[in-house]
PDB file of C-alpha atoms in Angstrom:
ATOM      1  CA  MET A   1      19.839 -18.482   6.842  1.00 56.00           C
ATOM      2  CA  THR A   2      16.975 -20.009   4.903  1.00 67.00           C
ATOM      3  CA  LYS A   3      17.363 -21.192   1.345  1.00 63.00           C
ATOM      4  CA  GLU A   4      14.825 -18.561   0.235  1.00 64.00           C
ATOM      5  CA  LYS A   5      16.850 -15.718   1.790  1.00 65.00           C
ATOM      6  CA  THR A   6      20.025 -17.039   0.186  1.00 67.00           C
ATOM      7  CA  VAL A   7      18.350 -17.083  -3.227  1.00 67.00           C
ATOM      8  CA  GLN A   8      17.017 -13.549  -2.735  1.00 80.00           C
ATOM      9  CA  LYS A   9      20.467 -12.226  -1.802  1.00 81.00           C
ATOM     10  CA  GLU A  10      22.041 -14.010  -4.776  1.00 86.00           C
ATOM     11  CA  GLU A  11      19.419 -12.615  -7.152  1.00 87.00           C
ATOM     12  CA  MET A  12      19.951  -9.078  -5.831  1.00 87.00           C
ATOM     13  CA  ALA A  13      23.709  -9.566  -6.183  1.00 90.00           C
ATOM     14  CA  ASP A  14      23.269 -10.702  -9.795  1.00 90.00           C
ATOM     15  CA  ARG A  15      21.137  -7.665 -10.622  1.00 88.00           C
ATOM     16  CA  LEU A  16      23.659  -5.305  -9.028  1.00 90.00           C
ATOM     17  CA  TYR A  17      26.411  -6.965 -11.078  1.00 91.00           C
ATOM     18  CA  GLU A  18      24.297  -6.539 -14.222  1.00 87.00           C
ATOM     19  CA  ILE A  19      23.825  -2.809 -13.593  1.00 86.00           C
ATOM     20  CA  ARG A  20      27.550  -2.341 -13.010  1.00 88.00           C
ATOM     21  CA  LYS A  21      28.496  -4.253 -16.161  1.00 89.00           C
ATOM     22  CA  ARG A  22      25.891  -2.429 -18.264  1.00 83.00           C
ATOM     23  CA  HIS A  23      27.622   0.827 -17.347  1.00 83.00           C
ATOM     24  CA  GLY A  24      31.080  -0.593 -18.046  1.00 88.00           C
ATOM     25  CA  LEU A  25      32.369   0.032 -14.537  1.00 90.00           C
ATOM     26  CA  THR A  26      34.837  -1.896 -12.440  1.00 94.00           C
ATOM     27  CA  GLN A  27      33.847  -2.919  -8.933  1.00 95.00           C
ATOM     28  CA  GLU A  28      36.187  -0.226  -7.620  1.00 96.00           C
ATOM     29  CA  LYS A  29      34.638   2.574  -9.718  1.00 93.00           C
ATOM     30  CA  PHE A  30      31.092   1.468  -8.971  1.00 92.00           C
ATOM     31  CA  SER A  31      31.785   1.263  -5.233  1.00 93.00           C
ATOM     32  CA  GLU A  32      33.146   4.828  -5.382  1.00 92.00           C
ATOM     33  CA  LYS A  33      29.986   6.031  -7.136  1.00 89.00           C
ATOM     34  CA  LEU A  34      27.868   4.342  -4.460  1.00 90.00           C
ATOM     35  CA  GLY A  35      29.987   5.819  -1.666  1.00 91.00           C
ATOM     36  CA  ILE A  36      31.035   2.502  -0.133  1.00 94.00           C
ATOM     37  CA  SER A  37      34.317   0.682   0.208  1.00 95.00           C
ATOM     38  CA  LEU A  38      35.434  -1.814  -2.406  1.00 96.00           C
ATOM     39  CA  SER A  39      35.279  -4.656   0.115  1.00 96.00           C
ATOM     40  CA  ALA A  40      31.712  -3.681   1.076  1.00 94.00           C
ATOM     41  CA  TYR A  41      30.707  -3.627  -2.587  1.00 95.00           C
ATOM     42  CA  LYS A  42      32.292  -7.017  -3.235  1.00 96.00           C
ATOM     43  CA  LYS A  43      30.222  -8.453  -0.380  1.00 94.00           C
ATOM     44  CA  LEU A  44      27.077  -7.044  -1.995  1.00 93.00           C
ATOM     45  CA  GLU A  45      27.918  -8.378  -5.418  1.00 92.00           C
ATOM     46  CA  ASN A  46      28.789 -11.861  -4.177  1.00 92.00           C
ATOM     47  CA  GLY A  47      25.632 -12.043  -2.064  1.00 89.00           C
ATOM     48  CA  THR A  48      27.331 -12.055   1.341  1.00 89.00           C
ATOM     49  CA  ASN A  49      25.697  -8.817   2.536  1.00 88.00           C
ATOM     50  CA  ARG A  50      22.420  -7.044   1.887  1.00 85.00           C
ATOM     51  CA  ILE A  51      22.336  -3.615   0.366  1.00 87.00           C
ATOM     52  CA  SER A  52      21.749  -0.745   2.812  1.00 87.00           C
ATOM     53  CA  ILE A  53      19.208   2.024   2.485  1.00 85.00           C
ATOM     54  CA  ASP A  54      22.009   4.550   2.011  1.00 85.00           C
ATOM     55  CA  THR A  55      23.490   2.506  -0.835  1.00 88.00           C
ATOM     56  CA  LEU A  56      20.056   2.094  -2.422  1.00 85.00           C
ATOM     57  CA  TYR A  57      19.648   5.861  -2.258  1.00 82.00           C
ATOM     58  CA  GLU A  58      22.981   6.364  -4.036  1.00 84.00           C
ATOM     59  CA  LEU A  59      22.093   3.677  -6.581  1.00 83.00           C
ATOM     60  CA  GLU A  60      18.800   5.367  -7.423  1.00 78.00           C
ATOM     61  CA  GLY A  61      20.607   8.650  -7.937  1.00 72.00           C
ATOM     62  CA  TYR A  62      22.958   6.909 -10.304  1.00 66.00           C
ATOM     63  CA  GLN A  63      20.406   4.991 -12.391  1.00 66.00           C
ATOM     64  CA  TYR A  64      16.675   5.614 -12.603  1.00 57.00           C
ATOM     65  CA  GLY A  65      14.639   2.585 -11.521  1.00 64.00           C
ATOM     66  CA  ALA A  66      17.607   0.686 -10.141  1.00 74.00           C
ATOM     67  CA  VAL A  67      16.201   0.262  -6.627  1.00 78.00           C
ATOM     68  CA  GLU A  68      13.092  -1.618  -7.773  1.00 76.00           C
ATOM     69  CA  TYR A  69      15.198  -3.699 -10.089  1.00 79.00           C
ATOM     70  CA  VAL A  70      17.842  -4.648  -7.505  1.00 81.00           C
ATOM     71  CA  LEU A  71      15.312  -5.381  -4.756  1.00 81.00           C
ATOM     72  CA  PHE A  72      12.494  -6.978  -6.702  1.00 79.00           C
ATOM     73  CA  GLY A  73      13.829  -7.885 -10.121  1.00 78.00           C
ATOM     74  CA  TYR A  74      11.602  -5.662 -12.186  1.00 69.00           C
ATOM     75  CA  ARG A  75      11.493  -2.154 -13.425  1.00 61.00           C
ATOM     76  CA  GLU A  76       8.257  -0.285 -13.085  1.00 58.00           C
ATOM     77  CA  LYS A  77       7.786   3.309 -13.948  1.00 67.00           C
ATOM     78  CA  PRO A  78       7.226   5.214 -10.705  1.00 68.00           C
ATOM     79  CA  GLU A  79       4.001   6.653 -12.078  1.00 73.00           C
ATOM     80  CA  GLU A  80       2.612   3.137 -12.608  1.00 70.00           C
ATOM     81  CA  VAL A  81       3.613   2.027  -9.115  1.00 69.00           C
ATOM     82  CA  TRP A  82       2.103   5.171  -7.634  1.00 76.00           C
ATOM     83  CA  THR A  83      -1.170   4.532  -9.487  1.00 78.00           C
ATOM     84  CA  ILE A  84      -1.304   0.986  -8.116  1.00 74.00           C
ATOM     85  CA  ILE A  85      -0.655   2.247  -4.583  1.00 79.00           C
ATOM     86  CA  ARG A  86      -3.271   5.017  -4.866  1.00 83.00           C
ATOM     87  CA  ASN A  87      -5.860   2.436  -5.934  1.00 84.00           C
ATOM     88  CA  CYS A  88      -5.204   0.167  -2.945  1.00 82.00           C
ATOM     89  CA  SER A  89      -7.461   0.101   0.057  1.00 86.00           C
ATOM     90  CA  GLU A  90      -6.362   2.094   3.095  1.00 89.00           C
ATOM     91  CA  GLU A  91      -5.503  -1.127   4.910  1.00 85.00           C
ATOM     92  CA  GLU A  92      -3.370  -2.333   1.983  1.00 84.00           C
ATOM     93  CA  LYS A  93      -1.523   1.005   1.971  1.00 85.00           C
ATOM     94  CA  ILE A  94      -0.798   0.725   5.687  1.00 85.00           C
ATOM     95  CA  ARG A  95       0.319  -2.889   5.262  1.00 81.00           C
ATOM     96  CA  LEU A  96       2.670  -1.841   2.461  1.00 81.00           C
ATOM     97  CA  LEU A  97       4.069   0.999   4.538  1.00 84.00           C
ATOM     98  CA  LEU A  98       4.623  -1.293   7.518  1.00 82.00           C
ATOM     99  CA  ARG A  99       6.198  -3.979   5.339  1.00 77.00           C
ATOM    100  CA  LEU A 100       8.638  -1.488   3.811  1.00 77.00           C
ATOM    101  CA  SER A 101       9.426  -0.040   7.240  1.00 79.00           C
ATOM    102  CA  ILE A 102      10.144  -3.492   8.640  1.00 74.00           C
ATOM    103  CA  TYR A 103      12.244  -4.473   5.646  1.00 69.00           C
ATOM    104  CA  PHE A 104      14.392  -1.346   5.686  1.00 69.00           C
ATOM    105  CA  THR A 105      14.726  -1.301   9.470  1.00 69.00           C
ATOM    106  CA  GLU A 106      15.770  -4.956   9.467  1.00 66.00           C
ATOM    107  CA  THR A 107      18.220  -4.386   6.621  1.00 55.00           C
ATOM    108  CA  ARG A 108      19.679  -1.220   8.137  1.00 56.00           C
ATOM    109  CA  LEU A 109      20.029  -2.519  11.693  1.00 54.00           C
ATOM    110  CA  GLY A 110      20.834  -6.139  10.879  1.00 53.00           C
ATOM    111  CA  GLY A 111      18.025  -7.335  13.131  1.00 50.00           C
ATOM    112  CA  ASP A 112      16.222 -10.634  13.422  1.00 48.00           C
ATOM    113  CA  GLU A 113      15.962 -12.307  10.010  1.00 45.00           C
ATOM    114  CA  GLU A 114      12.547 -13.740  10.836  1.00 45.00           C
ATOM    115  CA  LEU A 115      11.166 -10.248  11.360  1.00 45.00           C
ATOM    116  CA  ALA A 116      11.664  -9.256   7.727  1.00 45.00           C
ATOM    117  CA  GLY A 117      11.006 -12.746   6.367  1.00 47.00           C
ATOM    118  CA  GLN A 118       7.850 -13.446   4.380  1.00 47.00           C
ATOM    119  CA  ASN A 119       6.098 -15.027   7.363  1.00 51.00           C
ATOM    120  CA  GLY A 120       7.674 -12.803  10.010  1.00 60.00           C
ATOM    121  CA  TYR A 121       6.529  -9.462   8.650  1.00 65.00           C
ATOM    122  CA  LYS A 122       3.068 -10.807   7.820  1.00 70.00           C
ATOM    123  CA  LYS A 123       2.567 -12.094  11.349  1.00 74.00           C
ATOM    124  CA  LEU A 124       3.813  -8.836  12.846  1.00 74.00           C
ATOM    125  CA  ILE A 125       1.514  -6.734  10.649  1.00 77.00           C
ATOM    126  CA  ASP A 126      -1.463  -9.031  11.260  1.00 78.00           C
ATOM    127  CA  ASN A 127      -0.854  -8.710  15.008  1.00 79.00           C
ATOM    128  CA  PHE A 128      -0.731  -4.929  14.638  1.00 78.00           C
ATOM    129  CA  PHE A 129      -4.120  -4.869  12.860  1.00 79.00           C
ATOM    130  CA  GLU A 130      -5.627  -7.221  15.454  1.00 82.00           C
ATOM    131  CA  TYR A 131      -4.426  -4.840  18.143  1.00 79.00           C
ATOM    132  CA  LEU A 132      -6.003  -1.865  16.336  1.00 79.00           C
ATOM    133  CA  GLN A 133      -9.318  -3.679  15.998  1.00 81.00           C
ATOM    134  CA  ARG A 134      -9.398  -4.381  19.742  1.00 82.00           C
ATOM    135  CA  LYS A 135      -8.955  -0.653  20.477  1.00 72.00           C
TER     136      LYS A 135
END
C-alpha cells in the first residue's frame, strides 16, 4: 500500500472517530447504529479497512454531511455541491460520475488499489474518453 493511501485511510479513521466521540458513543454503540460488527468498526477506526458504501449510507442517515466529511475531510452543504456540479461541463460531470463509480466499486469489491488510486482512475477515465473520441 502506498504512503498516500495509508494517510488517506488514517485521516478517514480519525474523522470517523471524531464523529463518534462528538456524539458520545462507544465503539460498540456506534457500530450497532451503523449496522456492522464491533470488530469491523474497530478496523475502520484504526485505519485497517476502508468504509463500505453500505456503512456510508448508514452514516449519512445518522448524521447529515458525514459522508463528505469522512471521505474528503470537509463538510459542504449538498445544495452548494449540487450547484458546483450543475455548473461543470458535461465532460467534467461524466468524469466525476466515472471517478465516483470507480471509487465505490473498488471500495466495495476490494479490487485493484491502482484502479481507484489518483493516477489509476485518471488513466482509466482518460482512456475511456479517448475511446469515445475514436468512435
